[in-house]
mmCIF file of C-alpha atoms and ligand atoms in Angstrom:
data_model
loop_
_atom_site.group_PDB
_atom_site.id
_atom_site.type_symbol
_atom_site.label_atom_id
_atom_site.label_comp_id
_atom_site.label_asym_id
_atom_site.label_seq_id
_atom_site.Cartn_x
_atom_site.Cartn_y
_atom_site.Cartn_z
ATOM 1 C CA UNK A 695 -11.696 -19.945 -5.209
ATOM 2 C CA UNK A 696 -13.798 -19.300 -8.370
ATOM 3 C CA UNK A 697 -12.416 -16.449 -10.874
ATOM 4 C CA UNK A 698 -14.158 -14.856 -13.201
ATOM 5 C CA UNK A 699 -12.119 -12.757 -16.208
ATOM 6 C CA UNK A 700 -14.208 -10.354 -18.214
ATOM 7 C CA UNK A 701 -12.940 -9.315 -21.827
ATOM 8 C CA UNK A 702 -10.996 -12.471 -21.806
ATOM 9 C CA UNK A 703 -9.889 -11.692 -25.229
ATOM 10 C CA UNK A 704 -8.924 -8.698 -25.353
ATOM 11 C CA UNK A 705 -5.227 -7.373 -24.742
ATOM 12 C CA UNK A 706 -5.340 -6.885 -20.836
ATOM 13 C CA UNK A 707 -7.420 -9.983 -20.929
ATOM 14 C CA UNK A 708 -5.619 -12.201 -22.547
ATOM 15 C CA UNK A 709 -2.479 -11.430 -19.654
ATOM 16 C CA UNK A 710 -4.874 -12.590 -16.792
ATOM 17 C CA UNK A 711 -4.578 -15.839 -18.744
ATOM 18 C CA UNK A 712 -0.330 -15.478 -18.347
ATOM 19 C CA UNK A 713 -0.156 -13.751 -15.374
ATOM 20 C CA UNK A 714 -2.867 -15.929 -12.710
ATOM 21 C CA UNK A 715 -0.933 -19.599 -14.387
ATOM 22 C CA UNK A 716 2.414 -18.089 -14.276
ATOM 23 C CA UNK A 717 2.286 -16.687 -10.215
ATOM 24 C CA UNK A 718 -0.132 -20.451 -9.537
ATOM 25 C CA UNK A 719 -2.409 -18.448 -8.257
ATOM 26 C CA UNK A 720 -5.279 -20.147 -6.488
ATOM 27 C CA UNK A 721 -7.888 -21.000 -7.622
ATOM 28 C CA UNK A 722 -10.687 -23.654 -8.477
ATOM 29 C CA UNK A 723 -12.684 -22.862 -10.801
ATOM 30 C CA UNK A 724 -11.683 -19.910 -14.270
ATOM 31 C CA UNK A 725 -14.876 -18.729 -16.191
ATOM 32 C CA UNK A 726 -14.480 -17.223 -19.198
ATOM 33 C CA UNK A 727 -16.441 -13.805 -20.785
ATOM 34 C CA UNK A 728 -16.492 -11.535 -23.658
ATOM 35 C CA UNK A 729 -19.353 -9.834 -25.795
ATOM 36 C CA UNK A 730 -20.622 -12.194 -28.794
ATOM 37 C CA UNK A 731 -17.900 -11.176 -30.555
ATOM 38 C CA UNK A 732 -15.471 -13.487 -28.626
ATOM 39 C CA UNK A 733 -18.958 -16.105 -27.654
ATOM 40 C CA UNK A 734 -17.883 -19.089 -27.476
ATOM 41 C CA UNK A 735 -14.175 -18.664 -28.514
ATOM 42 C CA UNK A 736 -11.713 -21.447 -26.198
ATOM 43 C CA UNK A 737 -8.863 -20.463 -24.635
ATOM 44 C CA UNK A 738 -6.522 -22.859 -22.272
ATOM 45 C CA UNK A 739 -5.595 -22.072 -18.782
ATOM 46 C CA UNK A 740 -2.896 -24.664 -17.878
ATOM 47 C CA UNK A 741 -3.384 -27.795 -19.625
ATOM 48 C CA UNK A 742 -7.215 -26.987 -19.555
ATOM 49 C CA UNK A 743 -10.384 -25.029 -21.918
ATOM 50 C CA UNK A 744 -12.427 -22.730 -21.374
ATOM 51 C CA UNK A 745 -15.057 -21.029 -23.222
ATOM 52 C CA UNK A 746 -16.137 -17.385 -22.722
ATOM 53 C CA UNK A 747 -20.046 -16.984 -22.002
ATOM 54 C CA UNK A 748 -21.495 -13.982 -23.066
ATOM 55 C CA UNK A 749 -21.898 -11.775 -20.690
ATOM 56 C CA UNK A 750 -24.988 -11.437 -19.030
ATOM 57 C CA UNK A 751 -27.601 -10.010 -17.026
ATOM 58 C CA UNK A 752 -28.175 -13.335 -15.231
ATOM 59 C CA UNK A 753 -26.515 -15.378 -12.267
ATOM 60 C CA UNK A 754 -23.163 -16.154 -13.221
ATOM 61 C CA UNK A 755 -21.147 -14.584 -10.667
ATOM 62 C CA UNK A 756 -23.316 -16.236 -7.699
ATOM 63 C CA UNK A 757 -20.527 -18.678 -6.592
ATOM 64 C CA UNK A 758 -17.153 -16.176 -7.768
ATOM 65 C CA UNK A 759 -15.195 -14.697 -5.472
ATOM 66 C CA UNK A 760 -13.463 -12.409 -8.253
ATOM 67 C CA UNK A 761 -14.091 -10.672 -11.243
ATOM 68 C CA UNK A 762 -11.598 -9.467 -12.925
ATOM 69 C CA UNK A 763 -12.483 -7.001 -15.414
ATOM 70 C CA UNK A 764 -10.758 -5.143 -18.434
ATOM 71 C CA UNK A 765 -13.709 -4.823 -20.620
ATOM 72 C CA UNK A 766 -13.799 -0.920 -20.984
ATOM 73 C CA UNK A 767 -15.597 1.610 -19.206
ATOM 74 C CA UNK A 768 -18.616 1.163 -20.778
ATOM 75 C CA UNK A 769 -19.275 -2.159 -19.573
ATOM 76 C CA UNK A 770 -17.896 -1.866 -16.241
ATOM 77 C CA UNK A 771 -20.511 0.536 -15.173
ATOM 78 C CA UNK A 772 -23.204 -1.656 -16.301
ATOM 79 C CA UNK A 773 -22.530 -4.601 -15.497
ATOM 80 C CA UNK A 774 -20.810 -3.459 -11.806
ATOM 81 C CA UNK A 775 -24.382 -4.502 -9.688
ATOM 82 C CA UNK A 776 -25.039 -7.690 -12.015
ATOM 83 C CA UNK A 777 -21.399 -8.927 -10.700
ATOM 84 C CA UNK A 778 -21.048 -7.719 -7.153
ATOM 85 C CA UNK A 779 -24.557 -8.854 -5.911
ATOM 86 C CA UNK A 780 -23.332 -11.828 -4.042
ATOM 87 C CA UNK A 781 -20.269 -10.901 -3.211
ATOM 88 C CA UNK A 782 -17.500 -11.156 -5.782
ATOM 89 C CA UNK A 783 -14.749 -8.162 -5.701
ATOM 90 C CA UNK A 784 -14.504 -6.544 -9.134
ATOM 91 C CA UNK A 785 -10.973 -5.497 -9.930
ATOM 92 C CA UNK A 786 -11.545 -3.071 -12.235
ATOM 93 C CA UNK A 787 -9.548 -1.792 -14.380
ATOM 94 C CA UNK A 788 -11.259 0.624 -15.979
ATOM 95 C CA UNK A 789 -11.320 4.159 -15.352
ATOM 96 C CA UNK A 790 -15.224 4.141 -14.712
ATOM 97 C CA UNK A 791 -15.153 3.597 -11.184
ATOM 98 C CA UNK A 792 -11.267 5.439 -10.138
ATOM 99 C CA UNK A 793 -12.146 8.489 -8.901
ATOM 100 C CA UNK A 794 -15.655 7.496 -7.177
ATOM 101 C CA UNK A 795 -15.238 8.189 -3.232
ATOM 102 C CA UNK A 796 -16.967 4.906 -2.365
ATOM 103 C CA UNK A 797 -14.227 2.878 -4.793
ATOM 104 C CA UNK A 798 -10.636 2.409 -3.160
ATOM 105 C CA UNK A 799 -8.135 2.968 -6.099
ATOM 106 C CA UNK A 800 -5.299 0.366 -5.207
ATOM 107 C CA UNK A 801 -1.557 -0.327 -5.829
ATOM 108 C CA UNK A 802 -0.200 -3.022 -3.181
ATOM 109 C CA UNK A 803 3.444 -1.469 -3.305
ATOM 110 C CA UNK A 804 1.676 1.383 -1.813
ATOM 111 C CA UNK A 805 -1.284 2.038 -0.474
ATOM 112 C CA UNK A 806 -2.963 -1.943 0.074
ATOM 113 C CA UNK A 807 -4.976 -0.994 3.154
ATOM 114 C CA UNK A 808 -7.351 0.658 0.583
ATOM 115 C CA UNK A 809 -8.321 -2.208 -0.540
ATOM 116 C CA UNK A 810 -10.376 -3.717 2.869
ATOM 117 C CA UNK A 811 -12.962 -0.858 2.688
ATOM 118 C CA UNK A 812 -15.116 -1.203 -0.381
ATOM 119 C CA UNK A 813 -18.776 -0.507 -0.198
ATOM 120 C CA UNK A 814 -19.909 -1.975 -3.283
ATOM 121 C CA UNK A 815 -17.501 -4.222 -3.484
ATOM 122 C CA UNK A 816 -14.948 -2.996 -6.145
ATOM 123 C CA UNK A 817 -12.188 -1.910 -6.274
ATOM 124 C CA UNK A 818 -10.571 0.469 -9.140
ATOM 125 C CA UNK A 819 -6.819 -0.500 -11.035
ATOM 126 C CA UNK A 820 -5.084 2.316 -11.570
ATOM 127 C CA UNK A 821 -4.295 4.099 -14.430
ATOM 128 C CA UNK A 822 -1.714 2.466 -16.721
ATOM 129 C CA UNK A 823 0.617 5.160 -16.719
ATOM 130 C CA UNK A 824 -0.244 6.583 -13.417
ATOM 131 C CA UNK A 825 1.261 3.441 -11.475
ATOM 132 C CA UNK A 826 5.021 3.093 -13.308
ATOM 133 C CA UNK A 827 5.005 6.679 -12.329
ATOM 134 C CA UNK A 828 3.772 6.497 -7.946
ATOM 135 C CA UNK A 829 5.691 2.339 -7.650
ATOM 136 C CA UNK A 830 8.617 4.482 -8.523
ATOM 137 C CA UNK A 831 7.783 7.775 -6.272
ATOM 138 C CA UNK A 832 6.234 6.872 -4.313
ATOM 139 C CA UNK A 833 10.570 5.252 -2.072
ATOM 140 C CA UNK A 834 11.237 8.759 -3.081
ATOM 141 C CA UNK A 835 8.391 10.459 -1.702
ATOM 142 C CA UNK A 836 9.207 8.305 1.975
ATOM 143 C CA UNK A 837 12.891 10.440 1.507
ATOM 144 C CA UNK A 838 11.381 13.882 1.519
ATOM 145 C CA UNK A 839 7.174 15.300 -0.017
ATOM 146 C CA UNK A 840 7.184 15.158 -3.214
ATOM 147 C CA UNK A 841 5.565 18.209 -3.918
ATOM 148 C CA UNK A 842 4.815 18.328 -7.603
ATOM 149 C CA UNK A 843 5.767 16.415 -10.828
ATOM 150 C CA UNK A 844 6.295 16.874 -14.766
ATOM 151 C CA UNK A 845 5.317 13.833 -16.813
ATOM 152 C CA UNK A 846 5.775 13.851 -20.836
ATOM 153 C CA UNK A 847 4.425 9.407 -21.017
ATOM 154 C CA UNK A 848 6.203 7.842 -24.496
ATOM 155 C CA UNK A 849 2.885 4.591 -24.441
ATOM 156 C CA UNK A 850 2.737 1.880 -26.870
ATOM 157 C CA UNK A 851 0.612 1.026 -29.591
ATOM 158 C CA UNK A 852 -0.642 -1.951 -26.983
ATOM 159 C CA UNK A 853 -1.896 1.120 -24.607
ATOM 160 C CA UNK A 854 -5.264 0.419 -26.449
ATOM 161 C CA UNK A 855 -5.317 -2.515 -27.413
ATOM 162 C CA UNK A 856 -5.242 -5.482 -29.440
ATOM 163 C CA UNK A 857 -7.163 -4.430 -31.839
ATOM 164 C CA UNK A 858 -4.318 -0.892 -31.870
ATOM 165 C CA UNK A 859 -2.003 -3.617 -31.600
ATOM 166 C CA UNK A 860 -2.603 -5.155 -34.596
ATOM 167 C CA UNK A 861 -3.553 -1.381 -36.094
ATOM 168 C CA UNK A 862 0.190 -0.456 -35.610
ATOM 169 C CA UNK A 863 2.083 -3.402 -37.200
ATOM 170 C CA UNK A 864 -0.608 -3.285 -40.759
ATOM 171 C CA UNK A 865 -0.395 0.012 -41.336
ATOM 172 C CA UNK A 866 4.354 -0.744 -40.846
ATOM 173 C CA UNK A 867 2.726 -3.852 -43.515
ATOM 174 C CA UNK A 868 1.190 -1.528 -45.784
ATOM 175 C CA UNK A 869 3.771 0.867 -45.707
ATOM 176 C CA UNK A 870 7.191 -1.241 -46.434
ATOM 177 C CA UNK A 871 4.027 -2.659 -49.744
ATOM 178 C CA UNK A 872 2.235 -0.158 -51.356
ATOM 179 C CA UNK A 873 5.040 2.522 -49.384
ATOM 180 C CA UNK A 874 1.273 3.892 -47.766
ATOM 181 C CA UNK A 875 -0.297 3.620 -44.338
ATOM 182 C CA UNK A 876 -4.038 2.717 -45.201
ATOM 183 C CA UNK A 877 -5.162 1.640 -41.818
ATOM 184 C CA UNK A 878 -6.287 4.381 -39.810
ATOM 185 C CA UNK A 879 -8.594 3.331 -37.236
ATOM 186 C CA UNK A 880 -7.871 2.933 -33.957
ATOM 187 C CA UNK A 881 -5.869 5.864 -33.851
ATOM 188 C CA UNK A 882 -6.754 9.804 -34.419
ATOM 189 C CA UNK A 883 -3.330 9.865 -37.112
ATOM 190 C CA UNK A 884 -1.514 7.412 -38.782
ATOM 191 C CA UNK A 885 1.472 5.864 -36.182
ATOM 192 C CA UNK A 886 4.050 3.941 -37.698
ATOM 193 C CA UNK A 887 6.571 6.109 -38.329
ATOM 194 C CA UNK A 888 4.858 10.073 -35.550
ATOM 195 C CA UNK A 889 4.242 10.216 -31.543
ATOM 196 C CA UNK A 890 0.898 11.343 -31.295
ATOM 197 C CA UNK A 891 0.808 14.062 -28.715
ATOM 198 C CA UNK A 892 -2.845 12.705 -27.806
ATOM 199 C CA UNK A 893 -4.009 10.294 -25.433
ATOM 200 C CA UNK A 894 -7.784 9.731 -24.739
ATOM 201 C CA UNK A 895 -10.277 13.324 -25.425
ATOM 202 C CA UNK A 896 -9.563 16.816 -24.288
ATOM 203 C CA UNK A 897 -11.053 18.287 -22.223
ATOM 204 C CA UNK A 898 -11.495 21.950 -20.091
ATOM 205 C CA UNK A 899 -8.654 22.072 -18.550
ATOM 206 C CA UNK A 900 -6.409 21.417 -22.890
ATOM 207 C CA UNK A 901 -4.656 18.550 -20.477
ATOM 208 C CA UNK A 902 -7.196 14.786 -22.316
ATOM 209 C CA UNK A 903 -8.204 12.949 -20.250
ATOM 210 C CA UNK A 904 -4.966 10.066 -19.658
ATOM 211 C CA UNK A 905 -3.223 13.399 -18.559
ATOM 212 C CA UNK A 906 -5.521 14.676 -15.791
ATOM 213 C CA UNK A 907 -5.861 10.430 -14.852
ATOM 214 C CA UNK A 908 -2.434 11.340 -14.253
ATOM 215 C CA UNK A 909 -2.760 14.013 -11.925
ATOM 216 C CA UNK A 910 -5.838 12.700 -10.109
ATOM 217 C CA UNK A 911 -4.379 9.080 -9.643
ATOM 218 C CA UNK A 912 -1.747 9.703 -8.489
ATOM 219 C CA UNK A 913 -2.649 11.868 -5.185
ATOM 220 C CA UNK A 914 -5.605 8.821 -4.891
ATOM 221 C CA UNK A 915 -3.243 7.079 -4.634
ATOM 222 C CA UNK A 916 -0.394 7.665 -2.522
ATOM 223 C CA UNK A 917 -2.471 10.544 -0.884
ATOM 224 C CA UNK A 918 -1.265 13.733 -1.397
ATOM 225 C CA UNK A 919 -1.704 17.097 -2.762
ATOM 226 C CA UNK A 920 1.153 16.063 -5.319
ATOM 227 C CA UNK A 921 0.200 18.488 -8.968
ATOM 228 C CA UNK A 922 0.525 16.964 -12.013
ATOM 229 C CA UNK A 923 1.139 18.444 -15.064
ATOM 230 C CA UNK A 924 1.361 15.567 -17.501
ATOM 231 C CA UNK A 925 2.467 14.881 -21.423
ATOM 232 C CA UNK A 926 0.608 11.765 -22.704
ATOM 233 C CA UNK A 927 2.179 11.358 -25.927
ATOM 234 C CA UNK A 928 2.026 7.753 -27.987
ATOM 235 C CA UNK A 929 4.736 5.930 -29.690
ATOM 236 C CA UNK A 930 5.602 3.338 -32.268
ATOM 237 C CA UNK A 931 6.674 0.882 -29.960
ATOM 238 C CA UNK A 932 4.098 -2.155 -29.810
ATOM 239 C CA UNK A 933 4.572 -3.011 -26.188
ATOM 240 C CA UNK A 934 5.295 -1.464 -23.034
ATOM 241 C CA UNK A 935 5.253 2.531 -21.848
ATOM 242 C CA UNK A 936 8.023 5.288 -21.429
ATOM 243 C CA UNK A 937 7.711 7.835 -18.747
ATOM 244 C CA UNK A 938 10.417 11.238 -18.690
ATOM 245 C CA UNK A 939 9.731 11.719 -14.738
ATOM 246 C CA UNK A 940 10.956 15.617 -12.987
ATOM 247 C CA UNK A 941 10.296 15.931 -9.572
ATOM 248 C CA UNK A 942 10.518 18.527 -7.308
ATOM 249 C CA UNK A 943 10.975 17.442 -3.018
ATOM 250 C CA UNK A 944 10.250 20.309 -0.260
ATOM 251 C CA UNK A 945 13.508 19.073 1.083
ATOM 252 C CA UNK A 946 17.084 18.341 -1.740
ATOM 253 C CA UNK A 947 16.836 15.245 -1.950
ATOM 254 C CA UNK A 948 20.678 13.782 -3.591
ATOM 255 C CA UNK A 949 20.789 11.156 -6.213
ATOM 256 C CA UNK A 950 22.848 8.503 -4.301
ATOM 257 C CA UNK A 951 19.945 8.486 -1.446
ATOM 258 C CA UNK A 952 17.477 8.299 -4.309
ATOM 259 C CA UNK A 953 19.118 5.023 -6.024
ATOM 260 C CA UNK A 954 19.478 3.636 -2.570
ATOM 261 C CA UNK A 955 15.413 4.913 -2.009
ATOM 262 C CA UNK A 956 14.709 2.795 -5.697
ATOM 263 C CA UNK A 957 17.420 -0.322 -5.243
ATOM 264 C CA UNK A 958 15.476 -1.219 -1.803
ATOM 265 C CA UNK A 959 12.260 -1.034 -3.514
ATOM 266 C CA UNK A 960 9.682 -3.507 -4.674
ATOM 267 C CA UNK A 961 8.411 -3.772 -8.001
ATOM 268 C CA UNK A 962 11.598 -1.657 -9.243
ATOM 269 C CA UNK A 963 14.465 -2.109 -10.802
ATOM 270 C CA UNK A 964 17.233 0.441 -11.773
ATOM 271 C CA UNK A 965 18.707 0.270 -15.135
ATOM 272 C CA UNK A 966 21.606 3.211 -14.142
ATOM 273 C CA UNK A 967 24.721 3.747 -16.381
ATOM 274 C CA UNK A 968 24.570 5.823 -19.221
ATOM 275 C CA UNK A 969 27.833 6.158 -19.673
ATOM 276 C CA UNK A 970 27.679 2.506 -20.996
ATOM 277 C CA UNK A 971 25.080 3.228 -23.352
ATOM 278 C CA UNK A 972 22.890 1.030 -20.490
ATOM 279 C CA UNK A 973 19.418 1.729 -19.257
ATOM 280 C CA UNK A 974 15.746 0.873 -19.647
ATOM 281 C CA UNK A 975 14.066 0.745 -22.599
ATOM 282 C CA UNK A 976 10.508 -0.244 -23.699
ATOM 283 C CA UNK A 977 11.944 -3.776 -26.150
ATOM 284 C CA UNK A 978 13.355 -5.263 -23.205
ATOM 285 C CA UNK A 979 11.212 -4.064 -20.234
ATOM 286 C CA UNK A 980 7.901 -5.871 -22.156
ATOM 287 C CA UNK A 981 7.372 -8.535 -20.989
ATOM 288 C CA UNK A 982 8.505 -8.949 -17.730
ATOM 289 C CA UNK A 983 7.067 -7.638 -13.969
ATOM 290 C CA UNK A 984 9.151 -4.069 -13.049
ATOM 291 C CA UNK A 985 8.992 -1.175 -14.336
ATOM 292 C CA UNK A 986 12.581 -0.189 -14.417
ATOM 293 C CA UNK A 987 14.056 3.187 -13.962
ATOM 294 C CA UNK A 988 17.634 4.288 -15.244
ATOM 295 C CA UNK A 989 19.360 8.642 -15.704
ATOM 296 C CA UNK A 990 18.474 9.389 -11.767
ATOM 297 C CA UNK A 991 19.663 12.920 -12.114
ATOM 298 C CA UNK A 992 20.099 15.837 -10.329
ATOM 299 C CA UNK A 993 17.928 19.554 -12.523
ATOM 300 C CA UNK A 994 19.905 21.425 -13.601
ATOM 301 C CA UNK A 995 17.125 24.586 -13.361
ATOM 302 C CA UNK A 996 15.960 23.759 -9.547
ATOM 303 C CA UNK A 997 17.895 22.841 -6.741
ATOM 304 C CA UNK A 998 14.831 20.783 -5.061
ATOM 305 C CA UNK A 999 14.077 19.265 -7.910
ATOM 306 C CA UNK A 1000 15.381 15.360 -9.811
ATOM 307 C CA UNK A 1001 14.183 14.139 -13.000
ATOM 308 C CA UNK A 1002 14.747 10.043 -14.013
ATOM 309 C CA UNK A 1003 12.988 8.205 -16.943
ATOM 310 C CA UNK A 1004 11.282 4.701 -16.578
ATOM 311 C CA UNK A 1005 9.543 2.104 -18.668
ATOM 312 C CA UNK A 1006 7.309 -0.811 -17.653
ATOM 313 C CA UNK A 1007 4.852 -3.468 -19.187
ATOM 314 C CA UNK A 1008 1.550 -1.296 -19.243
ATOM 315 C CA UNK A 1009 -0.322 -4.253 -19.940
ATOM 316 C CA UNK A 1010 0.848 -6.027 -16.900
ATOM 317 C CA UNK A 1011 2.810 -3.787 -13.147
ATOM 318 C CA UNK A 1012 0.136 -1.731 -15.383
ATOM 319 C CA UNK A 1013 -2.966 -3.907 -15.749
ATOM 320 C CA UNK A 1014 -3.345 -7.052 -15.223
ATOM 321 C CA UNK A 1015 -0.665 -7.579 -12.265
ATOM 322 C CA UNK A 1016 -1.835 -5.284 -10.340
ATOM 323 C CA UNK A 1017 -5.122 -6.043 -10.720
ATOM 324 C CA UNK A 1018 -3.889 -10.331 -9.505
ATOM 325 C CA UNK A 1019 -1.342 -8.748 -6.407
ATOM 326 C CA UNK A 1020 -4.510 -6.905 -5.635
ATOM 327 C CA UNK A 1021 -6.492 -9.937 -5.635
ATOM 328 C CA UNK A 1022 -2.794 -12.409 -3.633
ATOM 329 C CA UNK A 1023 -3.382 -9.005 -1.278
ATOM 330 C CA UNK A 1024 -6.748 -9.979 0.536
ATOM 331 C CA UNK A 1025 -6.434 -14.095 -0.310
ATOM 332 C CA UNK A 1026 -2.946 -12.916 2.131
ATOM 333 C CA UNK A 1027 -5.148 -10.630 4.742
ATOM 334 C CA UNK A 1028 -8.459 -13.025 4.144
ATOM 335 C CA UNK A 1029 -10.544 -10.438 2.919
ATOM 336 C CA UNK A 1030 -11.985 -12.277 -0.127
ATOM 337 C CA UNK A 1031 -15.596 -11.724 0.458
HETATM 338 N N1 NAP B 2142 -4.170 -1.353 -22.896
HETATM 339 C C1 NAP B 2142 -3.578 -1.482 -21.373
HETATM 340 O O1 NAP B 2142 -2.455 -0.974 -21.405
HETATM 341 C C2 NAP B 2142 -4.764 -1.133 -20.521
HETATM 342 C C3 NAP B 2142 -3.378 -0.653 -19.523
HETATM 343 C C4 NAP B 2142 -4.810 -0.767 -18.440
HETATM 344 C C5 NAP B 2142 -5.577 -0.616 -18.017
HETATM 345 N N2 NAP B 2142 -6.623 -1.173 -19.864
HETATM 346 C C6 NAP B 2142 -8.017 -0.899 -20.145
HETATM 347 O O2 NAP B 2142 -8.306 -2.187 -19.277
HETATM 348 C C7 NAP B 2142 -10.193 -2.509 -20.184
HETATM 349 C C8 NAP B 2142 -9.987 -3.231 -21.174
HETATM 350 O O3 NAP B 2142 -8.240 -2.961 -22.101
HETATM 351 P P1 NAP B 2142 -8.127 -4.231 -23.723
HETATM 352 O O4 NAP B 2142 -6.469 -3.016 -23.878
HETATM 353 O O5 NAP B 2142 -7.563 -5.433 -22.379
HETATM 354 O O6 NAP B 2142 -8.710 -3.216 -24.593
HETATM 355 P P2 NAP B 2142 -9.366 -4.498 -25.696
HETATM 356 O O7 NAP B 2142 -7.909 -5.169 -26.168
HETATM 357 O O8 NAP B 2142 -9.819 -4.090 -26.966
HETATM 358 O O9 NAP B 2142 -10.600 -5.775 -25.096
HETATM 359 C C9 NAP B 2142 -11.052 -5.346 -24.806
HETATM 360 C C10 NAP B 2142 -12.032 -6.883 -24.180
HETATM 361 O O10 NAP B 2142 -13.213 -6.403 -23.210
HETATM 362 C C11 NAP B 2142 -14.157 -7.120 -24.043
HETATM 363 N N3 NAP B 2142 -15.340 -6.478 -24.674
HETATM 364 C C12 NAP B 2142 -15.976 -5.089 -25.038
HETATM 365 N N4 NAP B 2142 -17.207 -5.154 -24.538
HETATM 366 C C13 NAP B 2142 -18.312 -5.716 -24.034
HETATM 367 C C14 NAP B 2142 -18.501 -6.219 -23.492
HETATM 368 N N5 NAP B 2142 -20.335 -5.658 -23.707
HETATM 369 N N6 NAP B 2142 -19.588 -7.757 -22.880
HETATM 370 C C15 NAP B 2142 -18.223 -8.403 -22.647
HETATM 371 N N7 NAP B 2142 -17.449 -7.871 -23.296
HETATM 372 C C16 NAP B 2142 -16.661 -7.234 -23.823
HETATM 373 C C17 NAP B 2142 -13.870 -7.362 -25.710
HETATM 374 O O11 NAP B 2142 -14.628 -8.985 -26.128
HETATM 375 P P3 NAP B 2142 -15.049 -9.447 -27.385
HETATM 376 O O12 NAP B 2142 -13.335 -9.610 -27.906
HETATM 377 O O13 NAP B 2142 -15.968 -9.974 -27.251
HETATM 378 O O14 NAP B 2142 -15.489 -7.871 -28.216
HETATM 379 C C18 NAP B 2142 -12.488 -7.830 -24.926
HETATM 380 O O15 NAP B 2142 -12.278 -8.690 -24.618
HETATM 381 C C19 NAP B 2142 -10.266 -0.734 -20.660
HETATM 382 O O16 NAP B 2142 -11.015 -0.352 -19.777
HETATM 383 C C20 NAP B 2142 -8.730 -0.218 -20.518
HETATM 384 O O17 NAP B 2142 -8.229 0.948 -20.424
HETATM 385 C C21 NAP B 2142 -5.345 -0.867 -20.879
#
């Protein structure tokens, strides 16, 4: 099994290296790719050094079985043909192909079988905020069909990549040293001591691209007609996204039944004892695999509504871990190459 990581120097790329090692992923050979910026840099994987190769249009992917790509949509679009032409399965973290009809969009806890039909050799990893929400809502969907979702997200700086994480830390340093944040490049406004109610560009619907991903991708993953209205907000946590989720089911569902379903759900941990100040928070979910859920309660304004709070490490379950789980599923069912 030969595995490639495209975008190895990035926030998601680095997490791939950690997760593949931690899970003892059955690989015999590993090859790392990047642009001119990181080509030549060395990273250690299980005690062995690997040098980042420059991603080019050549035959470097000839023997590759699985390519994890996390180098942005433009790179995925430009290199998809080069990566897949000899049969490598491309598991792509960008948003480039997610809504294409001939590209499956997969969360292994929900629709793993979709990964088996991939005419272009590409499987898309969904948007991070969407993955975490559907992992939690899918067990509830089994109790009664979810018709509507309203969600506000609280997304950490690292969602915008390694440089964005460094920018937030730099802003705090500058404020402490000079009283003012000077480095404002990756985000449209100062993020330190602030929240920014816009992630990605606006669309003609008056929702952002990130918010439209939550609408469209939730339907595709869950094979559902559910409608999601999202407000995606950047907050100054460093790692791990949170979401306040309200949902309306076809039939009323009790909080006790929701708790029971969440306790039994794969990839979900219920942390729900607010009387004792116990609920999920990004500082605690950072670096962990599960999506953590709490504050489960009945909606006061709708008999068929319930509401909950979730948080999870979007670089792990929202990106690298979900992609590795897809690969593990393909290996388990003998469906690689
Ligand atoms: N961060 C998250 O929480 C998250 C979650 C879900 C999905 N994603 C998606 O995952 C992708 C990567 O995100 P990230 O946060 O890891 O970004 P990042 O930290 O900015 O890293 C970007 C990576 O892409 C590589 N790259 C850029 N242009 C390239 C090119 N022309 N050829 C080869 N490599 C190139 C960079 O390599 P160089 O350093 O060599 O330029 C770097 O390794 C994006 O599509 C993002 O939307 C991110």
